[in-house]
PDB file of C-alpha atoms in Angstrom:
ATOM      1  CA  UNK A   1       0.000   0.000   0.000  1.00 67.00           C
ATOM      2  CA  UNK A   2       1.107   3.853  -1.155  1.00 71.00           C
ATOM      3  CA  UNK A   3       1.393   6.059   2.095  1.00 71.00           C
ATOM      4  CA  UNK A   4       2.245   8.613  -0.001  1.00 70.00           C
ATOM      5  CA  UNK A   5      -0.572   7.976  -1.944  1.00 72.00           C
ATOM      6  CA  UNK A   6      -2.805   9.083   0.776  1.00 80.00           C
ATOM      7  CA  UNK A   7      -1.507  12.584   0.867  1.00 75.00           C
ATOM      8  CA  UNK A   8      -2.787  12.927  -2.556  1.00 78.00           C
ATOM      9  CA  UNK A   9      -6.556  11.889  -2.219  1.00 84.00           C
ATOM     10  CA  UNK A  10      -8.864  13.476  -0.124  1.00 85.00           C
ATOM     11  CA  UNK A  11     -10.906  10.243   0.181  1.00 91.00           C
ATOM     12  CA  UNK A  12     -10.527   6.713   1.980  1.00 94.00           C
ATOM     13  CA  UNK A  13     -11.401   3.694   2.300  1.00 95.00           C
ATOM     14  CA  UNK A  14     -14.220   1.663   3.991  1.00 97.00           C
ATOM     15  CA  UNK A  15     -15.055  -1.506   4.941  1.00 98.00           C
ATOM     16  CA  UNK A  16     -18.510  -2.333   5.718  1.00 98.00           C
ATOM     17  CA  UNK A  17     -19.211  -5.946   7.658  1.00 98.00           C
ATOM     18  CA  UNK A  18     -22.848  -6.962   6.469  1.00 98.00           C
ATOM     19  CA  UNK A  19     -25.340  -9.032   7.217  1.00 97.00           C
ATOM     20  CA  UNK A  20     -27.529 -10.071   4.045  1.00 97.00           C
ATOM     21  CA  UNK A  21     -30.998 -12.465   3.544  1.00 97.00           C
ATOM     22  CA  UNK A  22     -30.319 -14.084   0.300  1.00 95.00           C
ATOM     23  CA  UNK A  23     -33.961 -15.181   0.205  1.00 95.00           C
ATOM     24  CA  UNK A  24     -34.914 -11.312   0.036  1.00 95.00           C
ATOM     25  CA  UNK A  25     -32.822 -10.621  -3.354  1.00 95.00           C
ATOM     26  CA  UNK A  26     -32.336 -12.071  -6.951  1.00 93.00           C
ATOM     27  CA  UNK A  27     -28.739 -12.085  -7.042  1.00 92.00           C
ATOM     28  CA  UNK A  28     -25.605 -10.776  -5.447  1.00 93.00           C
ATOM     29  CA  UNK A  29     -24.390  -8.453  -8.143  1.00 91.00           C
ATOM     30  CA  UNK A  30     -26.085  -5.551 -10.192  1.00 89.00           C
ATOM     31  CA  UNK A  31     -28.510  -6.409 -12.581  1.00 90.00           C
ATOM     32  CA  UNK A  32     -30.925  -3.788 -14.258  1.00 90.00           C
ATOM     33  CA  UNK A  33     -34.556  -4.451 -12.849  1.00 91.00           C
ATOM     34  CA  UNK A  34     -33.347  -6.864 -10.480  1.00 94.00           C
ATOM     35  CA  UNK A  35     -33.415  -6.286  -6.753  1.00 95.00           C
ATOM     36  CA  UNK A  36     -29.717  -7.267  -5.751  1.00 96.00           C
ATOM     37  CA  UNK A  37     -27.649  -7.158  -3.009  1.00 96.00           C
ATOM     38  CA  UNK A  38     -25.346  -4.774  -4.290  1.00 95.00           C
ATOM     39  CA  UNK A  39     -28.134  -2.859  -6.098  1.00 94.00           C
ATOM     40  CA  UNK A  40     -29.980  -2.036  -2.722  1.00 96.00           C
ATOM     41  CA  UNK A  41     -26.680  -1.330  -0.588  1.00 97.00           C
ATOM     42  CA  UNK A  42     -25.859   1.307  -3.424  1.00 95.00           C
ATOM     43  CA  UNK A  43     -29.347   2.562  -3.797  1.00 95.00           C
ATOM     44  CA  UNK A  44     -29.686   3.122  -0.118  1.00 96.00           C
ATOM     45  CA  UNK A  45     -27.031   4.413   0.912  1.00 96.00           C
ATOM     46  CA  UNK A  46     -26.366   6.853  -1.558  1.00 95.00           C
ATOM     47  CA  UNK A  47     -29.926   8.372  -1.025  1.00 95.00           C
ATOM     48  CA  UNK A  48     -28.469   8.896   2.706  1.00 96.00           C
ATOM     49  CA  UNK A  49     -25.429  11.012   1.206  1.00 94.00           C
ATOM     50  CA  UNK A  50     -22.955   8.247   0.976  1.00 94.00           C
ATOM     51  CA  UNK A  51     -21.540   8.192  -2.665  1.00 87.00           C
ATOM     52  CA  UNK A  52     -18.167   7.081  -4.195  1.00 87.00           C
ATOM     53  CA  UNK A  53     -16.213   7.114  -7.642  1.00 77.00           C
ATOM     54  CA  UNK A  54     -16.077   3.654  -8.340  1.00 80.00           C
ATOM     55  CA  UNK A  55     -17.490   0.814  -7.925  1.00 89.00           C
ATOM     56  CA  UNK A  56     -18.075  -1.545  -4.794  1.00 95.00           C
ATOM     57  CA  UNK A  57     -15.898  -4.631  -4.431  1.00 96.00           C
ATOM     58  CA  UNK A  58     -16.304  -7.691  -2.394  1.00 96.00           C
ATOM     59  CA  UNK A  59     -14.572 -10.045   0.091  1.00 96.00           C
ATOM     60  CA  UNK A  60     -16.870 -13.011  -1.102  1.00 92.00           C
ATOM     61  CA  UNK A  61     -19.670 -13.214  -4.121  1.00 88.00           C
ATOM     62  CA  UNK A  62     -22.428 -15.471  -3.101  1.00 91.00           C
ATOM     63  CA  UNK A  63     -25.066 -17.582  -5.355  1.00 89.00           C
ATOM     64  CA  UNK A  64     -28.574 -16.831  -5.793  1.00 88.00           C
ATOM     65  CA  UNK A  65     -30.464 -16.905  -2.034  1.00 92.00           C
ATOM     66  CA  UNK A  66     -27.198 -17.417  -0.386  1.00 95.00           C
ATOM     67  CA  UNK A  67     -27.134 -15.267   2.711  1.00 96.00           C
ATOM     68  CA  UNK A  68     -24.323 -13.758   4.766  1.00 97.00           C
ATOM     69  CA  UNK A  69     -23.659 -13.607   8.413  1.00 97.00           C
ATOM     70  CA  UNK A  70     -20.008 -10.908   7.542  1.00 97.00           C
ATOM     71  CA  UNK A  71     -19.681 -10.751   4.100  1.00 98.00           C
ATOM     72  CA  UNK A  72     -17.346  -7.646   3.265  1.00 98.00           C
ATOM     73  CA  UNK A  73     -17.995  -4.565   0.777  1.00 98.00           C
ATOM     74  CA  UNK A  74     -14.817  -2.217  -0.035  1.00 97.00           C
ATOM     75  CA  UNK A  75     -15.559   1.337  -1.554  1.00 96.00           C
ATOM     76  CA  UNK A  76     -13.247   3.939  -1.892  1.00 95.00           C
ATOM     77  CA  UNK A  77     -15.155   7.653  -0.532  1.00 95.00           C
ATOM     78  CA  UNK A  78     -14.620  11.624  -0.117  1.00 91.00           C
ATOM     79  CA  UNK A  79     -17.811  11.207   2.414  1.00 92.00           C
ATOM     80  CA  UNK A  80     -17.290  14.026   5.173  1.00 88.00           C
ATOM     81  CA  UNK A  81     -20.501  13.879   6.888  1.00 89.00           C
ATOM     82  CA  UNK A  82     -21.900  11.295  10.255  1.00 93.00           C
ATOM     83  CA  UNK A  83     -20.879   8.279   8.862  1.00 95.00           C
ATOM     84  CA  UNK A  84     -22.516   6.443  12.294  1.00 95.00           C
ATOM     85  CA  UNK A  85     -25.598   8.838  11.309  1.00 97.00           C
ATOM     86  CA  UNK A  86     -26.172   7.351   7.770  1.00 97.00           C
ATOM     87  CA  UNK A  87     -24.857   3.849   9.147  1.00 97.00           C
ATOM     88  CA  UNK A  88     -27.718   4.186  11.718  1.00 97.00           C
ATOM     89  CA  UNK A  89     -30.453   5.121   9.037  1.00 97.00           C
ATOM     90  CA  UNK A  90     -29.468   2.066   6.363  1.00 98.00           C
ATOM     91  CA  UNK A  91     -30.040  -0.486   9.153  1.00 98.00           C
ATOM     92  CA  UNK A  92     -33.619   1.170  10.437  1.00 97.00           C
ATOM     93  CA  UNK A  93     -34.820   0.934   6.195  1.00 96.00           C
ATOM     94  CA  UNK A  94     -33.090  -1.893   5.439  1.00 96.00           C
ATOM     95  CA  UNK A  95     -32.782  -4.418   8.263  1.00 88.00           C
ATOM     96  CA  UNK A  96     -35.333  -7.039   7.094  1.00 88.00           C
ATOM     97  CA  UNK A  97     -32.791  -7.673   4.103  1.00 96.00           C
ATOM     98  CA  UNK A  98     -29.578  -6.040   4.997  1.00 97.00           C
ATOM     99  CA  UNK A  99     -28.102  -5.087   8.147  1.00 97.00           C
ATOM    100  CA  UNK A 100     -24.330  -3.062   8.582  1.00 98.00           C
ATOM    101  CA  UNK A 101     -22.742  -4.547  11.573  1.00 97.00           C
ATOM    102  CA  UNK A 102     -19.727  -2.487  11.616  1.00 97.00           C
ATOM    103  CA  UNK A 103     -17.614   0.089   9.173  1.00 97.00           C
ATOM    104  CA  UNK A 104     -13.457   0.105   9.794  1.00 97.00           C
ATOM    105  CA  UNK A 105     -11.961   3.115   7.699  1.00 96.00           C
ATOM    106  CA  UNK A 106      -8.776   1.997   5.740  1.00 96.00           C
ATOM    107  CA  UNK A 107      -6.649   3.310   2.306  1.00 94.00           C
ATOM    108  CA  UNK A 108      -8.621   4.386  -0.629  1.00 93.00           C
ATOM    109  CA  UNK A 109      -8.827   2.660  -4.080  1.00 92.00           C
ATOM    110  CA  UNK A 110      -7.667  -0.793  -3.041  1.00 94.00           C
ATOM    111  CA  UNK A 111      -7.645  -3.875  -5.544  1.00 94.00           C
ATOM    112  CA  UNK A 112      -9.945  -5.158  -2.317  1.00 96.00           C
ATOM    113  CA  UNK A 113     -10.010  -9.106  -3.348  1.00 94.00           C
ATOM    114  CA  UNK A 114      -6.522  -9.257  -3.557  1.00 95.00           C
ATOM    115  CA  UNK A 115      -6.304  -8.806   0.309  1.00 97.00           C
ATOM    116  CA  UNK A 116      -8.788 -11.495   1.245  1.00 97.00           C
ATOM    117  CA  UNK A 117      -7.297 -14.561   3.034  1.00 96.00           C
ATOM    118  CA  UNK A 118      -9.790 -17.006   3.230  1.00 97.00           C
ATOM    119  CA  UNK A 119     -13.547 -17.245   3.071  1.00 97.00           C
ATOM    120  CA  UNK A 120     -15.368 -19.192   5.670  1.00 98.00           C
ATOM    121  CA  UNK A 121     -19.163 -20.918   4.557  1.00 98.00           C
ATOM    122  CA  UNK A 122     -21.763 -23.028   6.566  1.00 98.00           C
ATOM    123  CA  UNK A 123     -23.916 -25.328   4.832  1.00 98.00           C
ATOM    124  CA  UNK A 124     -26.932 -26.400   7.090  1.00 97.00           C
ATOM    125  CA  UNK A 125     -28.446 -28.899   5.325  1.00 96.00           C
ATOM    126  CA  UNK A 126     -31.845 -30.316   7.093  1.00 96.00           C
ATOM    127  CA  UNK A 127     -30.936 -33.700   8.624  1.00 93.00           C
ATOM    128  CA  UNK A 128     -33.923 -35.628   8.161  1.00 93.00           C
ATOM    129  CA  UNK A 129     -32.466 -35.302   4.162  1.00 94.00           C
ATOM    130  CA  UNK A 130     -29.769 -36.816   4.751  1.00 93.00           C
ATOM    131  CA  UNK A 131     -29.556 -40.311   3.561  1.00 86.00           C
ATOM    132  CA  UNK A 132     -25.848 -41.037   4.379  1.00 94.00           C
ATOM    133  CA  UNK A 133     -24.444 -42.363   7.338  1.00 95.00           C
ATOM    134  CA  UNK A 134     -21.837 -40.835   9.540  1.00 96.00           C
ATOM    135  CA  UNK A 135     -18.578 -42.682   8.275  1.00 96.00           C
ATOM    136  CA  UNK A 136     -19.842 -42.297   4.719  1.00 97.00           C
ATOM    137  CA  UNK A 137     -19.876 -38.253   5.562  1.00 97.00           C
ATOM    138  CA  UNK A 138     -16.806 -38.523   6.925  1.00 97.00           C
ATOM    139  CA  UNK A 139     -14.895 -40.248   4.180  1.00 97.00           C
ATOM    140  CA  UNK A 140     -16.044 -37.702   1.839  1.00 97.00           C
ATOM    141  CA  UNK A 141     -14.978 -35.026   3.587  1.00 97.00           C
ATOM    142  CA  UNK A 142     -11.538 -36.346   3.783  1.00 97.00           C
ATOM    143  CA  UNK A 143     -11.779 -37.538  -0.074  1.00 97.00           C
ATOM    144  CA  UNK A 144     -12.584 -33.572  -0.832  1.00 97.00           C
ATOM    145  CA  UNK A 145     -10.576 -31.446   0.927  1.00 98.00           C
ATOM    146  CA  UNK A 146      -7.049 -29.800   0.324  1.00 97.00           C
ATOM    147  CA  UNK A 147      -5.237 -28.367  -2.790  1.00 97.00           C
ATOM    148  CA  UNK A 148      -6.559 -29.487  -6.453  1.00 96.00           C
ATOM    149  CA  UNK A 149      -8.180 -29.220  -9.526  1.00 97.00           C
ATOM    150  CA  UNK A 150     -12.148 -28.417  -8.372  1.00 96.00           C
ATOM    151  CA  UNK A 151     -13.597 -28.728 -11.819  1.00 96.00           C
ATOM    152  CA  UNK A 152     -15.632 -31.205 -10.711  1.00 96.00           C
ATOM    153  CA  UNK A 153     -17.978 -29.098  -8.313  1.00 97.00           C
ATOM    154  CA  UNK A 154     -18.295 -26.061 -10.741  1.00 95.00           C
ATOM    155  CA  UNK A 155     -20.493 -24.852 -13.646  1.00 93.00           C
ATOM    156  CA  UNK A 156     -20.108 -23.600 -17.157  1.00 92.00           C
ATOM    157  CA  UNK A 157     -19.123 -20.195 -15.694  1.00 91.00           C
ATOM    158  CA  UNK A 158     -16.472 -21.805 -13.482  1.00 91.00           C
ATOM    159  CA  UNK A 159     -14.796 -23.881 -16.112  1.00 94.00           C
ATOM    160  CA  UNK A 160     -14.664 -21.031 -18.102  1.00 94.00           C
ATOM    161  CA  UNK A 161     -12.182 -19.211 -15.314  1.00 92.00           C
ATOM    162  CA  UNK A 162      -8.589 -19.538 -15.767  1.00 92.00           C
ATOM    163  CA  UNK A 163      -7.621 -21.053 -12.726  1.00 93.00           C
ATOM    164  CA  UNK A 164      -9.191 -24.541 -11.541  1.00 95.00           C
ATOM    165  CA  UNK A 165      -6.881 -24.854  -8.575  1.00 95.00           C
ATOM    166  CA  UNK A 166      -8.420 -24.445  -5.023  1.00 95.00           C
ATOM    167  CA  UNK A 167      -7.617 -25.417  -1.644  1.00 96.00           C
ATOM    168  CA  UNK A 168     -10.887 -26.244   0.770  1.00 97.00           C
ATOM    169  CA  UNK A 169     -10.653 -28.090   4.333  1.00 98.00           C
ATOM    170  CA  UNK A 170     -14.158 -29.239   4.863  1.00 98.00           C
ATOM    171  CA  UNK A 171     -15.311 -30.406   8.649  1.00 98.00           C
ATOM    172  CA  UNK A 172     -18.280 -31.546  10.017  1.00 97.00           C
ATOM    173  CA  UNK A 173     -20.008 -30.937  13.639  1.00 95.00           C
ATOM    174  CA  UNK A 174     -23.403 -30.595  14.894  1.00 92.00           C
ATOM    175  CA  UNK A 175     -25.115 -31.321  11.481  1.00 93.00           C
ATOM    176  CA  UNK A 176     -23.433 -28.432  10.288  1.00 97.00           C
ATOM    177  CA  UNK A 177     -20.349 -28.322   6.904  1.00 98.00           C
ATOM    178  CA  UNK A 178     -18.232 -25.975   7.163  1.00 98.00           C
ATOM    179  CA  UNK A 179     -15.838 -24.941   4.304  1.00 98.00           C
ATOM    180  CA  UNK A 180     -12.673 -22.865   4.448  1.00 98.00           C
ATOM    181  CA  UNK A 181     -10.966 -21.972   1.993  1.00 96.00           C
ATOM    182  CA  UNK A 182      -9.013 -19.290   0.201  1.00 91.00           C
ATOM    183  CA  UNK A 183     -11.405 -18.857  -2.582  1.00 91.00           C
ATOM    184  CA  UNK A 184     -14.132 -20.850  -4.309  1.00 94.00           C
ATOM    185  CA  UNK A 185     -15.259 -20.980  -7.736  1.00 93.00           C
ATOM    186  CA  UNK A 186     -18.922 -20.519  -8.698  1.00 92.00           C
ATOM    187  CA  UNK A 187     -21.707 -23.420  -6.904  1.00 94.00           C
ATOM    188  CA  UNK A 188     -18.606 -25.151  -6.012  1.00 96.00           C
ATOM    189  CA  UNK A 189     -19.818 -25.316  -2.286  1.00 97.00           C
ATOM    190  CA  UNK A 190     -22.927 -26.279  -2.985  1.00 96.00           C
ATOM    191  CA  UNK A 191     -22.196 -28.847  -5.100  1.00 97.00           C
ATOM    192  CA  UNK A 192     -20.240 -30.187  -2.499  1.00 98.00           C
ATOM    193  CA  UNK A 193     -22.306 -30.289  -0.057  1.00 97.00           C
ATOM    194  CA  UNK A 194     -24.326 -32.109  -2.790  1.00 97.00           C
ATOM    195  CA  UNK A 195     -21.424 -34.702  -3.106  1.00 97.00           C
ATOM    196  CA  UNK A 196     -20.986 -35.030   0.599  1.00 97.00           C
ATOM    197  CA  UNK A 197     -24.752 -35.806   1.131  1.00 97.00           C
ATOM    198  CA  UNK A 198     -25.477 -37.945  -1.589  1.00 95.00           C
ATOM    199  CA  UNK A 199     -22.721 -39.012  -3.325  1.00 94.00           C
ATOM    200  CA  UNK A 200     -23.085 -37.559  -6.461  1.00 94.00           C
ATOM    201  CA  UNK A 201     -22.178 -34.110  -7.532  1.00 95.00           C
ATOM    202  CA  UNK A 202     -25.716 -32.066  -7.343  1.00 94.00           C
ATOM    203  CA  UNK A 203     -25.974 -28.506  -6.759  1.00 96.00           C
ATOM    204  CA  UNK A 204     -28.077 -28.291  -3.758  1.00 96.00           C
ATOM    205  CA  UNK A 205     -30.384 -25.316  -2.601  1.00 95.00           C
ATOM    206  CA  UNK A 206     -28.658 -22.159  -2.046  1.00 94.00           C
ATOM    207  CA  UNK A 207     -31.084 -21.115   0.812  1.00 94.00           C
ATOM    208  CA  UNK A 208     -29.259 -23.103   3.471  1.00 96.00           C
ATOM    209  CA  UNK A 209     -25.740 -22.217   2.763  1.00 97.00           C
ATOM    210  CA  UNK A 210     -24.285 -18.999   4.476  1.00 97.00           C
ATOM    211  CA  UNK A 211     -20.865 -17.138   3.938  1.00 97.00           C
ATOM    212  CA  UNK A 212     -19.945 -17.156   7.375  1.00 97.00           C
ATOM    213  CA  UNK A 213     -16.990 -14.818   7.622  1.00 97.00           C
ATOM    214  CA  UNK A 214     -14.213 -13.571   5.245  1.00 97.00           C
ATOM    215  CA  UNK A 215     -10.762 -12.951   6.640  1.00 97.00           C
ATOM    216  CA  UNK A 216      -8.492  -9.969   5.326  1.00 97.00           C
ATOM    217  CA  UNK A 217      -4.961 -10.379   5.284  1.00 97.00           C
ATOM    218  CA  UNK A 218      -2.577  -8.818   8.327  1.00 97.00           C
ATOM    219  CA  UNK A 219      -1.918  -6.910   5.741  1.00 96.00           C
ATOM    220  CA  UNK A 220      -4.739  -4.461   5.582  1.00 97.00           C
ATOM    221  CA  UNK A 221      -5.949  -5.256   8.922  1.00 97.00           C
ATOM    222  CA  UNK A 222      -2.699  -3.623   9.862  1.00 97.00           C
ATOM    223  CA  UNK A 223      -3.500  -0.613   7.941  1.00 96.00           C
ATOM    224  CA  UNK A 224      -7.136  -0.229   9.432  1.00 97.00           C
ATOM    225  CA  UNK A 225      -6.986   3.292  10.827  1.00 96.00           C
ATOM    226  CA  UNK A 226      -8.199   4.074  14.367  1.00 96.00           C
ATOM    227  CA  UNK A 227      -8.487   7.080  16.648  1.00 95.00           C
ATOM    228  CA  UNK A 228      -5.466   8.310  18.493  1.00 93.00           C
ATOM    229  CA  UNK A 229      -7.389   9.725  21.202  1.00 91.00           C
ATOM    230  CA  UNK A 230      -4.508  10.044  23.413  1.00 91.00           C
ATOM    231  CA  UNK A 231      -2.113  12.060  21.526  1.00 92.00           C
ATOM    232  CA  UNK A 232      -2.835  16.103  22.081  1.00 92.00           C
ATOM    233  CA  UNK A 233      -0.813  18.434  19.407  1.00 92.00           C
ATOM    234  CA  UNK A 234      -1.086  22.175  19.545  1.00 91.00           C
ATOM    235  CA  UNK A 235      -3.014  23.159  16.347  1.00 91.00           C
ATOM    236  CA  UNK A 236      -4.316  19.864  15.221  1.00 93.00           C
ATOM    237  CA  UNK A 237      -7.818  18.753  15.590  1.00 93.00           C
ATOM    238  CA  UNK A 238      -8.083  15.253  15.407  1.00 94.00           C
ATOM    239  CA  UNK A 239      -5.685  12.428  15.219  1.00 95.00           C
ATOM    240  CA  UNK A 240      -6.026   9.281  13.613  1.00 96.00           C
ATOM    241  CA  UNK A 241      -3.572   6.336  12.960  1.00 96.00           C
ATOM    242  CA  UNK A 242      -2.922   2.956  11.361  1.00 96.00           C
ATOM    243  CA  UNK A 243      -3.238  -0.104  13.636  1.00 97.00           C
ATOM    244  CA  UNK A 244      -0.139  -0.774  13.067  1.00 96.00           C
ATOM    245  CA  UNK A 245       0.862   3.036  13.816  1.00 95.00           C
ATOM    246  CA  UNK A 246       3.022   2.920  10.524  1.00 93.00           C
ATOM    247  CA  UNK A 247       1.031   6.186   9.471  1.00 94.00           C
ATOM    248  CA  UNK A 248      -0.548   9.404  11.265  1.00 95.00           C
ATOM    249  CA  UNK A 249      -3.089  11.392   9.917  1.00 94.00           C
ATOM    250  CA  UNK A 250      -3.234  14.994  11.542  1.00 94.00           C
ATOM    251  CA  UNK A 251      -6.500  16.998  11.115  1.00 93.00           C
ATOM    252  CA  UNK A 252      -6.226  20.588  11.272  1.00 92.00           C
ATOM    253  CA  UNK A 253      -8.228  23.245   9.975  1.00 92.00           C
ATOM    254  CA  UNK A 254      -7.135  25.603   7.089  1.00 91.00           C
ATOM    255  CA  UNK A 255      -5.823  28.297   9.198  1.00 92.00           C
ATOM    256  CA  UNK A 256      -3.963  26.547  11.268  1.00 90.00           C
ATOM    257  CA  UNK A 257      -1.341  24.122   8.810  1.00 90.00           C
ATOM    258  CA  UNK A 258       1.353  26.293   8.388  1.00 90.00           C
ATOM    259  CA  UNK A 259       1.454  26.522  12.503  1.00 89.00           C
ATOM    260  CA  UNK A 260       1.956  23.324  12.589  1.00 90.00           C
ATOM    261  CA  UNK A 261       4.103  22.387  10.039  1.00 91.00           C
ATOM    262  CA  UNK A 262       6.913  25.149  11.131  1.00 89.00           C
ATOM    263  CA  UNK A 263       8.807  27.549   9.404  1.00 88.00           C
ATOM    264  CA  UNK A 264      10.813  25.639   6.851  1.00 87.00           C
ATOM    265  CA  UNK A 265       9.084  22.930   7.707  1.00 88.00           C
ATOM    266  CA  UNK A 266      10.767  22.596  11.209  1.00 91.00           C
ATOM    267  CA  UNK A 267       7.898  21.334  13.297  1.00 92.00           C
ATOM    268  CA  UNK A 268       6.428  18.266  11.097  1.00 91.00           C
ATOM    269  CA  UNK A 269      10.210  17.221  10.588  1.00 92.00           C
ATOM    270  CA  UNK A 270      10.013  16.914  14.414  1.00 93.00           C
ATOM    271  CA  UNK A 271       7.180  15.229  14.502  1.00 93.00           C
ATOM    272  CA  UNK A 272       8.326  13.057  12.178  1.00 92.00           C
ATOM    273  CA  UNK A 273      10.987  12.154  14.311  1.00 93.00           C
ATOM    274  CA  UNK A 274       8.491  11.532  16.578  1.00 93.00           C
ATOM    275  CA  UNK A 275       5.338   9.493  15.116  1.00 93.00           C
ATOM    276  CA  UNK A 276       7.275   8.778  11.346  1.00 93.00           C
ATOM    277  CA  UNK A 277       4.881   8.643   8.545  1.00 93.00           C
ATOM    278  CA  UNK A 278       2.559  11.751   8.521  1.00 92.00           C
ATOM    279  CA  UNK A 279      -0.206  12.902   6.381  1.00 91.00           C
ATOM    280  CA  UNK A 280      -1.606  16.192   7.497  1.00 90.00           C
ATOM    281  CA  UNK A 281      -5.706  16.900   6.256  1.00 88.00           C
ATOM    282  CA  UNK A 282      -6.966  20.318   5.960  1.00 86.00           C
ATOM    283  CA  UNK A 283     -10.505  20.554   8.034  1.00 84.00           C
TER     284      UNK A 283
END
C-alpha cells in the first residue's frame, strides 16, 4: 500500500461488515430491474449522502439466495458527513434484508479481493435429508478437501475461469459443513455439499448455505486506521492512525497548517521524528 498515496486523495477507504438475507434478493451483483444485493446497498445508501467514484468490491460473491452472516464490501469515498448517522439510518430501512454490523476506515482505491485470506461458509443442510451415514460423511470429507483441480464441483461459468486450482478443508459438527478456503469458484460449495450428502455431484439449494466470515490479510488489517485519542498536538484537531501506527493522519483546519508544520518545515520534521509517517488533512 502507497502512504504517499494518501496525501494525494482526499478520500478513503471503507469496509462495511454486512449481514444479508439471500432469500430477500435475486442475485448478489447488479442487474438492471433486479433487486440485488449490491443494487440495494448502493441505492440506499447513496440516497443517505454516501456516494463514491467507483465501484463496490467484495470479500466473497455469493449464489442466488445465499445469505451472509459478515460478508465484506470495499468502496473507496470523499464522504465528510456522520458516517454512524447514515450507518444508523441504512439499518432502520433496510434491516429485514440487509443489516451493517460495523464500518473500519482503511486506504482508498484498493484492488480489495486481492487482500482477502480465506472465506469461511456453513452449509446447514436439514438432517432428516440426509440419507448417508456418519462414516460415509466422513470419508467424503476427507476424499474432498485440500489443494486441487475443483472442476468437478463447478459450472459452465467456473470452467470457463482460468484457474481450476483451489484449496478447501471441509469439517463436520453438529449437522453443520463448514468450508474454508481461500477462494471458491462458482456453486462449487454447494455442489459439495451435494457430493458429501449424496454421493453424487448435485448442486443443492442455495437457501441453506451462508458465507460465514471472510478474513483480510494482516496486511490491511494492519492498515485499518483508528483514533489516536490520546495524543494532544497544539493546532491539530483530530488524530487518527494505522493499527499498526506505521502512518498518522493529523486533522487541522485551514488556518492553522502552516502553525503546525513550522517555518521551513521545522515542526512536522520533528514530529516526524516523533510518530514517522505523517499525512496532514486540511478541516
Amino acid at each position: 500500500m502507497n502512504l504517499r498515496g494518501v496525501e494525494k486523495t482526499d478520500k478513503w477507504g471503507y469496509i462495511f461488515t454486512v449481514f444479508y438475507n439471500g432469500e430477500k434478493f435475486h442475485s448478489f451483483d447488479e442487474m438492471a430491474g433486479k433487486t440485488t444485493v449490491k443494487g440495494e446497498f448502493r441505492r440506499v445508501m447513496n440516497e443517505l449522502g454516501f456516494t463514491w467514484a467507483k465501484g463496490i468490491q467484495q470479500g466473497g460473491r455469493t449464489d442466488a439466495k445465499v445469505s451472509a452472516e459478515r460478508n465484506l464490501l470495499y468502496v473507496s469515498s470523499n464522504f465528510q458527513g456522520d458516517l454512524k448517522d447514515v450507518i444508523f439510518k441504512f439499518n432502520e430501512k433496510m434491516k429485514e434484508s440487509i443489516f451493517i454490523r460495523k464500518v473500519e476506515k482503511t486506504f482508498p482505491n484498493l484492488s480489495f479481493p486481492e487482500f482477502i485470506e480465506q472465506r469461511e461458509y456453513l452449509y446447514r443442510y436439514p438432517k432428516k435429508r440426509i440419507k448417508r451415514s456418519l462414516e460415509e460423511i466422513e470419508r467424503t470429507i476427507k476424499e474432498i478437501s485440500g489443494t486441487y483441480d475443483v472442476s468437478l464441483f463447478t459450472d459452465k461459468k467456473g470452467l470457463g475461469l482460468k484457474e481450476h486450482e483451489r484449496t478447501v478443508e471441509v469439517s463436520y459438527e453438529k449437522g453443520i459443513l463448514k468450508f474454508i478456503g481461500n477462494s471458491f469458484m462458482p456453486k462449487q460449495v454447494r455442489n459439495m455439499a451435494g457430493y458429501i450428502f449424496s454421493g453424487n455431484v448435485e448442486t443443492y439449494p442455495g437457501k441453506f448455505l451462508t458465507l460465514e466470515r471472510v478474513y483480510i490479510k494482516k496486511e490491511l488489517d494492519d492498515k485499518i486506521i483508528l483514533s489516536a485519542l490520546d495524543i494532544k498536538i497544539d493546532g491539530v484537531e483530530k488524530i487518527e492512525k494505522t493499527k499498526d501506527e506505521s502512518l498518522y493522519i493529523f486533522y487541522v483546519k485551514t488556518e492553522n497548517k502552516g502553525e503546525v508544520i513550522g517555518k521551513n518545515a521545522s515542526n512536522i520534521k520533528n514530529l516526524r521524528k516523533k510518530f514517522g509517517n505523517i499525512v496532514i488533512r486540511e478541516i
